[in-house]
The first five atom37 places (N, CA, C, CB, O) and aatype in JSON, in Angstrom:
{
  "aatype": [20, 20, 20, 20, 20, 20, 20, 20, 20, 20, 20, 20, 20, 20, 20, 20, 20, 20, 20, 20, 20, 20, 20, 20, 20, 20, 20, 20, 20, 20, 20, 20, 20, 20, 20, 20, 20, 20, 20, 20, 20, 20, 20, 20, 20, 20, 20, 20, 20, 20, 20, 20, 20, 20, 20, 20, 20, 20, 20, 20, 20, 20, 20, 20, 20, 20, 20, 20, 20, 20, 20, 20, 20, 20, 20, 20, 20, 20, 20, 20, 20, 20, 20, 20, 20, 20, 20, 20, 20, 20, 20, 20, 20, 20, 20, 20, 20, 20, 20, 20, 20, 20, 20, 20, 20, 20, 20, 20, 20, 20, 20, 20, 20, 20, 20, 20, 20, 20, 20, 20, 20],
  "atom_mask": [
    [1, 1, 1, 1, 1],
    [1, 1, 1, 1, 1],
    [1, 1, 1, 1, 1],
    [1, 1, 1, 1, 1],
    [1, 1, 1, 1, 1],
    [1, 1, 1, 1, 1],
    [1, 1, 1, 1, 1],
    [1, 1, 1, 1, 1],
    [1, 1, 1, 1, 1],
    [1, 1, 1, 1, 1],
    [1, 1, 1, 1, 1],
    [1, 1, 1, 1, 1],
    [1, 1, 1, 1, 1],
    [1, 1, 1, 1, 1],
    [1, 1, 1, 1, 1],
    [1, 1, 1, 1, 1],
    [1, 1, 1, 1, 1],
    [1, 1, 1, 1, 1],
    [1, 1, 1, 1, 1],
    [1, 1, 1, 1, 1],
    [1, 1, 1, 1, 1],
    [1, 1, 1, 1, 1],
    [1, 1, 1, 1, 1],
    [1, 1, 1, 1, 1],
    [1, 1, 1, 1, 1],
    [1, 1, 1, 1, 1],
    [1, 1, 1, 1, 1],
    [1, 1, 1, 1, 1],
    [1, 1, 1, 1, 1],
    [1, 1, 1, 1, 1],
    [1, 1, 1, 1, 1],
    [1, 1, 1, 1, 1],
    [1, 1, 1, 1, 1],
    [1, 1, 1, 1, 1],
    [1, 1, 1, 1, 1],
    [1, 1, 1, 1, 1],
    [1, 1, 1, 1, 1],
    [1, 1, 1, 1, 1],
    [1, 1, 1, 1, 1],
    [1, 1, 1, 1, 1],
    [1, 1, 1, 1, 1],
    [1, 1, 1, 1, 1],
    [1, 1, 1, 1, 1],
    [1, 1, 1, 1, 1],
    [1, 1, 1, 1, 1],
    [1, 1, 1, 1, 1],
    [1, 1, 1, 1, 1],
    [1, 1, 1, 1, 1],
    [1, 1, 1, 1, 1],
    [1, 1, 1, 1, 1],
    [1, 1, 1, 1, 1],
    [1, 1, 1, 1, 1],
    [1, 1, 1, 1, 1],
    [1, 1, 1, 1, 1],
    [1, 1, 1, 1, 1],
    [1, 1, 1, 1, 1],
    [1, 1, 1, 1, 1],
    [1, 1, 1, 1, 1],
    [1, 1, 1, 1, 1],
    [1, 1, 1, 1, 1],
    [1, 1, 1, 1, 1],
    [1, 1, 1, 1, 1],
    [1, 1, 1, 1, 1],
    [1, 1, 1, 1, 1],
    [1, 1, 1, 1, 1],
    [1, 1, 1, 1, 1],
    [1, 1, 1, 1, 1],
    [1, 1, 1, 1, 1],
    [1, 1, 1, 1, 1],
    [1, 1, 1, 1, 1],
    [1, 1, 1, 1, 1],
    [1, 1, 1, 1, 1],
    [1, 1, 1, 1, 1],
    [1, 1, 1, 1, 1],
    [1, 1, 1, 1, 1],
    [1, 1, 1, 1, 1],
    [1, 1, 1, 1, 1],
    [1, 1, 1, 1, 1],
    [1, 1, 1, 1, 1],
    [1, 1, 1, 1, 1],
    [1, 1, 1, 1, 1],
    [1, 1, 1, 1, 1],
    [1, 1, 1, 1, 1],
    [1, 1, 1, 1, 1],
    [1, 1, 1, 1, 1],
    [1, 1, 1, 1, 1],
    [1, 1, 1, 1, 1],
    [1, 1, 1, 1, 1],
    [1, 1, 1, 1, 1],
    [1, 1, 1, 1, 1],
    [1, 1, 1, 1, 1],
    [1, 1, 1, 1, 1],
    [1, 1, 1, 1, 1],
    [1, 1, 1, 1, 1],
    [1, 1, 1, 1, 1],
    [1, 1, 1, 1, 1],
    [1, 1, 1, 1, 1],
    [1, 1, 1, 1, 1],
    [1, 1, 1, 1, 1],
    [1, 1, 1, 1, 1],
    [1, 1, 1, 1, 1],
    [1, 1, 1, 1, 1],
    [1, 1, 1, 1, 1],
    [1, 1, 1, 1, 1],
    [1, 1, 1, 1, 1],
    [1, 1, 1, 1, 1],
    [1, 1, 1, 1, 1],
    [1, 1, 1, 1, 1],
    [1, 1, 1, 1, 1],
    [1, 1, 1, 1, 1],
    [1, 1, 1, 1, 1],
    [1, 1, 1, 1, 1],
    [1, 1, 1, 1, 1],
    [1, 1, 1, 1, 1],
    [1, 1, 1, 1, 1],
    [1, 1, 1, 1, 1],
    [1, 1, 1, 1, 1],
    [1, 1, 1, 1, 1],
    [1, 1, 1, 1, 1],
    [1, 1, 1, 1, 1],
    [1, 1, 1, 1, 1]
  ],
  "atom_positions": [
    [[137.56, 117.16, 16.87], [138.68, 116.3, 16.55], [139.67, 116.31, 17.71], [139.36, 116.76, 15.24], [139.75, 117.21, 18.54]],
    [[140.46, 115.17, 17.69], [141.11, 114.81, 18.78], [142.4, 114.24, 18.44], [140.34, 113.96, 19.53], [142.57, 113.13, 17.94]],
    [[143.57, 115.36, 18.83], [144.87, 114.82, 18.2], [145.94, 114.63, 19.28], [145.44, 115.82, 17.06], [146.05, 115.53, 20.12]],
    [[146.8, 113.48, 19.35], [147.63, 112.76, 20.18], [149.3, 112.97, 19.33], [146.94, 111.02, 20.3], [149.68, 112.51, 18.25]],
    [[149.87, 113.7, 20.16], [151.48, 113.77, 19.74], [152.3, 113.63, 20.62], [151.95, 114.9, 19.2], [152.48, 114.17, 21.71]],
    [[152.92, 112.63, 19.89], [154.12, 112.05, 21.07], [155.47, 112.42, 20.72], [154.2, 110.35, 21.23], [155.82, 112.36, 19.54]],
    [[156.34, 112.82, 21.76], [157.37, 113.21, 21.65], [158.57, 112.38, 22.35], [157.21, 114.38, 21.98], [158.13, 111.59, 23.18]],
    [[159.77, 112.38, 22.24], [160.91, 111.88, 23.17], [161.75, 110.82, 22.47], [160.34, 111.27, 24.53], [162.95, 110.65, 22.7]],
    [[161.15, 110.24, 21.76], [161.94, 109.24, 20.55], [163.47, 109.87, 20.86], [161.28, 109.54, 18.51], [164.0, 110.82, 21.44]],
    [[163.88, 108.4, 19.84], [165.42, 108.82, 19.47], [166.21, 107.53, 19.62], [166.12, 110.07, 20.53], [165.74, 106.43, 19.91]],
    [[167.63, 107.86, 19.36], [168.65, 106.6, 19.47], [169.23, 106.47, 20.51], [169.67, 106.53, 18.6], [169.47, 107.58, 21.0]],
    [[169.66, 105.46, 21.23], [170.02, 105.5, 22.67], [170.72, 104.02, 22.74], [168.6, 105.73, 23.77], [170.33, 103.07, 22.07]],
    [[171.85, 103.97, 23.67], [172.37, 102.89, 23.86], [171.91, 101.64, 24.94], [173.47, 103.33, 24.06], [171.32, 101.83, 26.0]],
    [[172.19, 100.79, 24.58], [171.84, 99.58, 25.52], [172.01, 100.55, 26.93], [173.08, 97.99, 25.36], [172.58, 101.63, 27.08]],
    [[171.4, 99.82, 27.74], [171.62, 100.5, 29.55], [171.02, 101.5, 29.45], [173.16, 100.96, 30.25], [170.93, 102.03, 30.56]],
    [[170.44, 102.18, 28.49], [170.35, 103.99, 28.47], [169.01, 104.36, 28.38], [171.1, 104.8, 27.12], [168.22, 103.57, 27.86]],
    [[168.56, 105.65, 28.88], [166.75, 105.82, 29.01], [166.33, 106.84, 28.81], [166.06, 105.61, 30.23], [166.81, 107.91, 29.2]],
    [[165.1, 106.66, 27.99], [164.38, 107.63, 27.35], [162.91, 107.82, 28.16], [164.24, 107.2, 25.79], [162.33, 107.01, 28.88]],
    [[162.55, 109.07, 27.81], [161.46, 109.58, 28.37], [160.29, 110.52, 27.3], [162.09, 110.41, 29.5], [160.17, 111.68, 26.9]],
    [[159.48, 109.03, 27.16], [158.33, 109.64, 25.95], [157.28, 110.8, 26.83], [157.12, 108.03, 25.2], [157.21, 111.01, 28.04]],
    [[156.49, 111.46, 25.61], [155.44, 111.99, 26.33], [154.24, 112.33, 25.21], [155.98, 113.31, 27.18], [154.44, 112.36, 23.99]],
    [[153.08, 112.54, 25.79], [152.51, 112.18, 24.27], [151.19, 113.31, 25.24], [152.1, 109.87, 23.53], [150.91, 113.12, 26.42]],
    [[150.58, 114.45, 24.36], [150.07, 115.54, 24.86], [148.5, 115.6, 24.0], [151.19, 116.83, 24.63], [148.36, 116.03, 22.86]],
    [[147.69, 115.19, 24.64], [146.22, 115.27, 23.87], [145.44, 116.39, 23.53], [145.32, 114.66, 24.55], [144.91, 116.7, 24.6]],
    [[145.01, 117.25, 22.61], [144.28, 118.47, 23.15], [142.92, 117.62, 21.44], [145.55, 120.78, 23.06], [142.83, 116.61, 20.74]],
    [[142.12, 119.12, 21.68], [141.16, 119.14, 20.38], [140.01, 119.22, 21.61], [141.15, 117.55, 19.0], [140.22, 119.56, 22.78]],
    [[138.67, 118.79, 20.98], [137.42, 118.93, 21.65], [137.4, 118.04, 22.96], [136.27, 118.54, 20.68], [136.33, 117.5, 23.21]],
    [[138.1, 117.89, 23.53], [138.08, 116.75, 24.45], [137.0, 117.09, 26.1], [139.94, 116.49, 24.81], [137.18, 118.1, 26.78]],
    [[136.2, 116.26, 26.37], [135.48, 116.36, 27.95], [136.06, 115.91, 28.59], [134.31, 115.86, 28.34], [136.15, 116.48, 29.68]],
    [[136.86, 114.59, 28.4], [137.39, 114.28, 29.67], [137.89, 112.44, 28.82], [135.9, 114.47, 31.33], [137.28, 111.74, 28.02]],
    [[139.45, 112.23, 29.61], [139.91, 111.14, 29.21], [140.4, 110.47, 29.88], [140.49, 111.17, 28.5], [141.24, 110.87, 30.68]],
    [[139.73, 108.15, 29.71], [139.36, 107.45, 30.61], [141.58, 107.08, 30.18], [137.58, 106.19, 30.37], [142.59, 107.77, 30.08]],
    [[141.27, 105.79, 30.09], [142.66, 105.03, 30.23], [143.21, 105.76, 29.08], [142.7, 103.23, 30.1], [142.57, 106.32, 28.19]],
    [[144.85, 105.63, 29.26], [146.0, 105.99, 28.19], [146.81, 105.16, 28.3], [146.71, 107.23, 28.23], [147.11, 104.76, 29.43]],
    [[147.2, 104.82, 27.55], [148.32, 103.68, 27.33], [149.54, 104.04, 26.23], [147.52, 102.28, 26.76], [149.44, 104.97, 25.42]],
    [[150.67, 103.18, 26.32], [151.98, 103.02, 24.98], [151.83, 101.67, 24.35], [153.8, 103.05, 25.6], [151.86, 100.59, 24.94]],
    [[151.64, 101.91, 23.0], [151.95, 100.18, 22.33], [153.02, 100.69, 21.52], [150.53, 99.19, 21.22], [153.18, 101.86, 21.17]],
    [[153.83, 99.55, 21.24], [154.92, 99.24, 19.98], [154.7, 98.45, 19.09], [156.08, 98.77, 20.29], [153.91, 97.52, 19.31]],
    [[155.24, 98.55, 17.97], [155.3, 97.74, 16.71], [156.53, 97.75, 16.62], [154.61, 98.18, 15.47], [156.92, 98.91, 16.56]],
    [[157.52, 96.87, 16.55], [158.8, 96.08, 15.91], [158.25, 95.35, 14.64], [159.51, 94.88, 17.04], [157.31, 94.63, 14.3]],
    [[159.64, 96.07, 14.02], [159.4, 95.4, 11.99], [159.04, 93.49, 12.34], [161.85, 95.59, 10.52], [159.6, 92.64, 13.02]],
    [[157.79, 93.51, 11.42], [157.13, 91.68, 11.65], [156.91, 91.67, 12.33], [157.61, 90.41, 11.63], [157.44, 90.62, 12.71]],
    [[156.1, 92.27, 13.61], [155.86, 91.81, 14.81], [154.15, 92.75, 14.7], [157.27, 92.24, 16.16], [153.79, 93.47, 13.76]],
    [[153.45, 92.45, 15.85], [152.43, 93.03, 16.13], [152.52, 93.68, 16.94], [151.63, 92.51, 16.27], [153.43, 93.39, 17.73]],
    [[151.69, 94.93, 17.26], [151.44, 95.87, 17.53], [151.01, 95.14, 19.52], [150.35, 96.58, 16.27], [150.13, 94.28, 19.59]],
    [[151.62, 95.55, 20.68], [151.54, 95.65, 21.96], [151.09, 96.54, 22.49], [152.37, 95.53, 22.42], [150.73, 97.63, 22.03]],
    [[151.07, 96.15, 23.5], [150.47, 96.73, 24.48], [151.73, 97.09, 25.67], [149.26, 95.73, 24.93], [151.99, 96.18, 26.46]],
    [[152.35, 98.15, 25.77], [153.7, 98.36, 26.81], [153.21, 98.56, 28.31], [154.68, 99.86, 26.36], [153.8, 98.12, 29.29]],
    [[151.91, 99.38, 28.35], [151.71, 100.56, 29.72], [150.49, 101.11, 29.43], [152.9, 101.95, 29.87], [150.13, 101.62, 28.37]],
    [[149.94, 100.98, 30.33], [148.18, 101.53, 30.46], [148.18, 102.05, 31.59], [146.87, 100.4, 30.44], [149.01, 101.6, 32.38]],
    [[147.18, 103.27, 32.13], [146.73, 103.65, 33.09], [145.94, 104.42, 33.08], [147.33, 103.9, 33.66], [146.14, 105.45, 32.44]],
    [[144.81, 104.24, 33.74], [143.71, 104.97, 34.11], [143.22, 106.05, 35.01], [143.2, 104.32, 34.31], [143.91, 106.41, 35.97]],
    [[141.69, 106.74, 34.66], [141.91, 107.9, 35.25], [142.99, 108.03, 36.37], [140.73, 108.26, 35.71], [144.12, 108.52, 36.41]],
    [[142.24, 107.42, 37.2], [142.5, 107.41, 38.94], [144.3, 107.07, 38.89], [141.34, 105.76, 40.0], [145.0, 107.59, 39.77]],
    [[144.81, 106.37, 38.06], [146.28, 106.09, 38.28], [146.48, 104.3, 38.41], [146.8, 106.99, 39.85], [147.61, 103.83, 38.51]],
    [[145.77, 103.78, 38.41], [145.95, 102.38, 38.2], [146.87, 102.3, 36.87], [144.49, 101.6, 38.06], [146.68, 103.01, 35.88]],
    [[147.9, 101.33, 36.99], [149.03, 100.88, 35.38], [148.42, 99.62, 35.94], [151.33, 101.1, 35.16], [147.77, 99.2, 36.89]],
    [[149.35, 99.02, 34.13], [149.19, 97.57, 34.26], [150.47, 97.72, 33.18], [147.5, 96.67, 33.85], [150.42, 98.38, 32.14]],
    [[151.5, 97.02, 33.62], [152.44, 96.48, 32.22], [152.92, 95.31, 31.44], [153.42, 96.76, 32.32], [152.67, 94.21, 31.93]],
    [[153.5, 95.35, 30.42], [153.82, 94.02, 29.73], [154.8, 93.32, 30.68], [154.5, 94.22, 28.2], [155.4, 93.99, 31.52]],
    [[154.96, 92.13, 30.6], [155.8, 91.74, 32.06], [157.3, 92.06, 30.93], [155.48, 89.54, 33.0], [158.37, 92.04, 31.55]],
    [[157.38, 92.27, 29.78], [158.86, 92.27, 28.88], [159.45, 93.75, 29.39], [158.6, 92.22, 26.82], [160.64, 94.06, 29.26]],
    [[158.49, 94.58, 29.96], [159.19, 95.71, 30.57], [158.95, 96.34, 32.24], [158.85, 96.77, 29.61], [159.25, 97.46, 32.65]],
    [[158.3, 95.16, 32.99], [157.89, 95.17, 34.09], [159.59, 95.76, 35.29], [157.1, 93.48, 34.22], [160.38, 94.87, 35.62]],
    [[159.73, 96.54, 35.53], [160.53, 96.78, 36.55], [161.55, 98.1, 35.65], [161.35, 95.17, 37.14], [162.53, 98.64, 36.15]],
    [[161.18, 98.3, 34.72], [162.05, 99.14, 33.89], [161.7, 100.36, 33.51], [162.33, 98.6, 32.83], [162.33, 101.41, 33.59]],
    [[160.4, 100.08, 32.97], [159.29, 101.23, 32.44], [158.36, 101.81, 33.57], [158.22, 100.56, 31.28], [157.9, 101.03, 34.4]],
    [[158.05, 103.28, 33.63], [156.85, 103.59, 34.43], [155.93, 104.4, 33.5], [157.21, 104.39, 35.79], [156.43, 105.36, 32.9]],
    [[154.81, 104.14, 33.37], [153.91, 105.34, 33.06], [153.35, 106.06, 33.98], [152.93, 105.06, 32.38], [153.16, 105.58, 35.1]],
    [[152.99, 107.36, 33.67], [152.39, 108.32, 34.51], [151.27, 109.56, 33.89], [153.61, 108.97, 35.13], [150.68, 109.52, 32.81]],
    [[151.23, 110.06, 34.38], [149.72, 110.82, 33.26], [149.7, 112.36, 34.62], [147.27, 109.21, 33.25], [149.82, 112.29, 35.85]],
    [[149.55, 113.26, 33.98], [149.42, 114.7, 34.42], [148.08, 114.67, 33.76], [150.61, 115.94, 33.9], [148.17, 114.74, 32.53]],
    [[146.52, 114.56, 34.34], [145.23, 115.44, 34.09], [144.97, 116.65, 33.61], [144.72, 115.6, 34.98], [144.48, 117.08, 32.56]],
    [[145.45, 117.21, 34.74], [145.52, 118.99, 33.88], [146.29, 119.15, 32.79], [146.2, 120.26, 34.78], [146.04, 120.06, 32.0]],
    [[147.08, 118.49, 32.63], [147.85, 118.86, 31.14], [147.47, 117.73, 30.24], [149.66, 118.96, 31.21], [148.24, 117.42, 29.33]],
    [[146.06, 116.93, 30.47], [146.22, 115.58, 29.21], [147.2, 115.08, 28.83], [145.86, 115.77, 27.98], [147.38, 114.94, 27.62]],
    [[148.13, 114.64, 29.78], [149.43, 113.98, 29.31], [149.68, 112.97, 29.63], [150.43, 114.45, 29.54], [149.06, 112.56, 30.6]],
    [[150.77, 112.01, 28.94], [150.58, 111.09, 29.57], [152.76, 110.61, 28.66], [148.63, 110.12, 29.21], [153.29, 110.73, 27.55]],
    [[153.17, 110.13, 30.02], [154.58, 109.25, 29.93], [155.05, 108.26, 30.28], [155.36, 109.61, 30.27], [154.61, 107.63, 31.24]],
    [[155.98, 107.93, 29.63], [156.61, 106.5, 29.95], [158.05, 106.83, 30.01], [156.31, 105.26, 28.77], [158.64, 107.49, 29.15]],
    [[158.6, 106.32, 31.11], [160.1, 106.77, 31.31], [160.19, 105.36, 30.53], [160.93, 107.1, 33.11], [159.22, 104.66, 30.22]],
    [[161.71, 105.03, 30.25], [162.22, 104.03, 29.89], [163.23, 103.98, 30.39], [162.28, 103.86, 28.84], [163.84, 105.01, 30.13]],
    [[164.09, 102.98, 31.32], [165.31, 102.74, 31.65], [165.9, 101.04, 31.45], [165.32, 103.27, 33.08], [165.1, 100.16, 31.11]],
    [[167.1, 100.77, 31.65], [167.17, 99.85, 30.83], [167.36, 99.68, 29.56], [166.51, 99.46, 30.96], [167.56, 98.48, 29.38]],
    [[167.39, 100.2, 28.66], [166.75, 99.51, 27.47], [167.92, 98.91, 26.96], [165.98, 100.44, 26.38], [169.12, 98.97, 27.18]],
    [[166.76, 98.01, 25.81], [167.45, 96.65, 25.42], [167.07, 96.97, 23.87], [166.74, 94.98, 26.21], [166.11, 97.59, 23.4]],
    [[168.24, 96.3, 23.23], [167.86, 96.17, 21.56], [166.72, 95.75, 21.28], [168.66, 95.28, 20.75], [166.12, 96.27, 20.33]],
    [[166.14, 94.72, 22.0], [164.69, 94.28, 21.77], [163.38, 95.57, 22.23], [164.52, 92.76, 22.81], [162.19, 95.29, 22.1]],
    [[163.82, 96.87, 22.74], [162.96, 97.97, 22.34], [162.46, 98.5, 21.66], [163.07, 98.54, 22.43], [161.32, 98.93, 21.53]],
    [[163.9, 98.5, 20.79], [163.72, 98.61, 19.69], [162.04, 98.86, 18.66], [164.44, 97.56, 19.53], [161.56, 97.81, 18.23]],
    [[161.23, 100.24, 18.31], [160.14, 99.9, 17.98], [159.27, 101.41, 17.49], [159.61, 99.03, 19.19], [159.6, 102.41, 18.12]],
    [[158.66, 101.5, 16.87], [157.82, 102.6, 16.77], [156.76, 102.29, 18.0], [157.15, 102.73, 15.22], [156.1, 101.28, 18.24]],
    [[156.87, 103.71, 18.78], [155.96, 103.22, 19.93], [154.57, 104.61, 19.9], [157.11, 103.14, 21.72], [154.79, 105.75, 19.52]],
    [[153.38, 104.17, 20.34], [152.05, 104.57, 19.85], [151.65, 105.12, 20.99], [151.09, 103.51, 19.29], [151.72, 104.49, 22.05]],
    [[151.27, 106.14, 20.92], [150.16, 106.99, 22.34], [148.8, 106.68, 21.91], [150.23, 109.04, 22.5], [148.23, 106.84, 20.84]],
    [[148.48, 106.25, 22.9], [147.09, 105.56, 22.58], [145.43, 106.4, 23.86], [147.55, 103.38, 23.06], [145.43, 106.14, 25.06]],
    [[144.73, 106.96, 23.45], [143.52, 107.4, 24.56], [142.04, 107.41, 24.23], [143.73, 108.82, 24.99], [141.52, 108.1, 23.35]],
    [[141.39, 106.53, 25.09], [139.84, 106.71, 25.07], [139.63, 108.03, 25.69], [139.0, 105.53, 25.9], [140.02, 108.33, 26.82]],
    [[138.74, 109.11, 24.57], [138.46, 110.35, 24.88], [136.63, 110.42, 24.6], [139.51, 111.39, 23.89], [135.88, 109.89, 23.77]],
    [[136.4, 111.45, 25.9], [135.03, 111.81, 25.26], [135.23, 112.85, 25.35], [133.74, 111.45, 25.72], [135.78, 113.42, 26.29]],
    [[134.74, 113.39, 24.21], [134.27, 115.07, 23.13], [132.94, 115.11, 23.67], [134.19, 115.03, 20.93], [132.13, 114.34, 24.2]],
    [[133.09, 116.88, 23.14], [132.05, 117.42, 23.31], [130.8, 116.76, 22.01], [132.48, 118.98, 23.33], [129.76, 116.4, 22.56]],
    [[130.8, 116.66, 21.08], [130.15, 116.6, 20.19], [129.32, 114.99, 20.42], [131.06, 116.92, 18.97], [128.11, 115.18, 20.3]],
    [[129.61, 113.58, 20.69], [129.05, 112.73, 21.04], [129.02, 111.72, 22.11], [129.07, 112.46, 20.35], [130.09, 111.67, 22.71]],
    [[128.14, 110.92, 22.51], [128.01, 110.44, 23.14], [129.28, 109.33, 23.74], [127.02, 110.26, 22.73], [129.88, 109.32, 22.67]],
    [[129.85, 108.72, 24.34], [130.19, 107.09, 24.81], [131.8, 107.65, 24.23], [129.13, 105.31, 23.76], [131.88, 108.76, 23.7]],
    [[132.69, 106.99, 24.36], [134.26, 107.24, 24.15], [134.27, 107.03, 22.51], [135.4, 105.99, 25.11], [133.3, 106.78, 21.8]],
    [[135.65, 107.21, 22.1], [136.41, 107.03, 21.14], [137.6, 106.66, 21.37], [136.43, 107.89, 20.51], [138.18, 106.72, 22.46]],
    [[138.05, 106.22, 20.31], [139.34, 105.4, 20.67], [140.4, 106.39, 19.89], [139.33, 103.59, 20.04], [140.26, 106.32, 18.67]],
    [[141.66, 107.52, 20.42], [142.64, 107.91, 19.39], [144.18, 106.8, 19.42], [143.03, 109.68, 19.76], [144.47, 105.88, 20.18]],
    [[144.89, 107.39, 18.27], [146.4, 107.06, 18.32], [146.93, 108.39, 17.92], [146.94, 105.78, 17.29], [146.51, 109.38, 17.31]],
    [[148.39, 107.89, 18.71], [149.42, 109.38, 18.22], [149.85, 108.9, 16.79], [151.16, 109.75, 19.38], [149.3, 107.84, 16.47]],
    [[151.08, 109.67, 15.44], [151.12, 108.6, 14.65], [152.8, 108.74, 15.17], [150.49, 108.7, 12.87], [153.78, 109.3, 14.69]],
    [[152.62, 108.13, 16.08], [154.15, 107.06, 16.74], [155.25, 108.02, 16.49], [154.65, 105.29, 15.69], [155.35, 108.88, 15.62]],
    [[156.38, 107.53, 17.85], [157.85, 108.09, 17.97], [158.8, 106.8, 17.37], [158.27, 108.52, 19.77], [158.35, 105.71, 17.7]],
    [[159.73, 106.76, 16.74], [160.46, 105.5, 16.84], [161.74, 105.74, 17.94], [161.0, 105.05, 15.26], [162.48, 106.71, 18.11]],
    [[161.67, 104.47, 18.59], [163.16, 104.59, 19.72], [163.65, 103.35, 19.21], [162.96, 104.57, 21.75], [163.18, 102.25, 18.91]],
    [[164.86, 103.96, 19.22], [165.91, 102.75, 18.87], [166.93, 102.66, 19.52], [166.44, 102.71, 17.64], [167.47, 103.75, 19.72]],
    [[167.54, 101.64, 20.02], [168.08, 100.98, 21.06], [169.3, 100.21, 20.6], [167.09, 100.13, 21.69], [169.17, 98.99, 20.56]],
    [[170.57, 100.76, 20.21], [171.71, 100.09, 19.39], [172.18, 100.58, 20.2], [172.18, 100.21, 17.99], [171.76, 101.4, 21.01]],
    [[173.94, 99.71, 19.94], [175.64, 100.4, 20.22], [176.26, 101.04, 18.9], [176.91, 99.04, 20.71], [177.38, 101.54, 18.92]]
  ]
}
């Protein structure tokens, strides 16, 4: 089994920045891309920040110049600074990783079960 917990949530003001982190352990061999999605109430579930082994990101352009992800290997970790933020952050946000275990073949897909950050005055 393979469990994803994310930490760093919280309330924070417009202009102001948070720094998630979300820490993988359980049977794990080795893990390909990690990414952050959000869910805002009525909205669907995104895609914020991805990056792979090697360090390639790709981001949503709604947080392009604001957000960085980054990932520590040896520690299965993986973060997203946040600066900027805007009420429209506003969101339960998801640690997301294709892992392969010891036990079978080809990846799996986990989730953390989400931080909420909220973004008011």
């Amino acid at each position: 089994q393979v469990f994803l917990v994310e930490s760093g949530g919280g309330l924070v003001q417009p202009g102001g920045s948070l720094r998630l982190s979300c820490a993988a352990s359980g049977s794990i061999f080795s893990i390909n891309d990690m990414g952050w999605y959000r869910q805002a109430p009525g909205k669907q579930r995104e895609l914020v920040a991805a990056i792979t082994r090697g360090g390639t990101t790709n981001y949503a352009e709604s947080v392009k110049g604001r957000f960085t992800i980054s990932r520590d290997n040896a520690k299965n970790t993986v973060y997203l600074q946040m600066n900027s933020l805007k009420p429209e952050d506003t969101a339960v946000y998801y640690c997301n990783a294709d892992v392969l275990t010891w036990a079978v073949p080809g990846n799996r897909n986990y989730w953390g079960q989400g931080t909420q950050v909220t973004v008011s005055s």
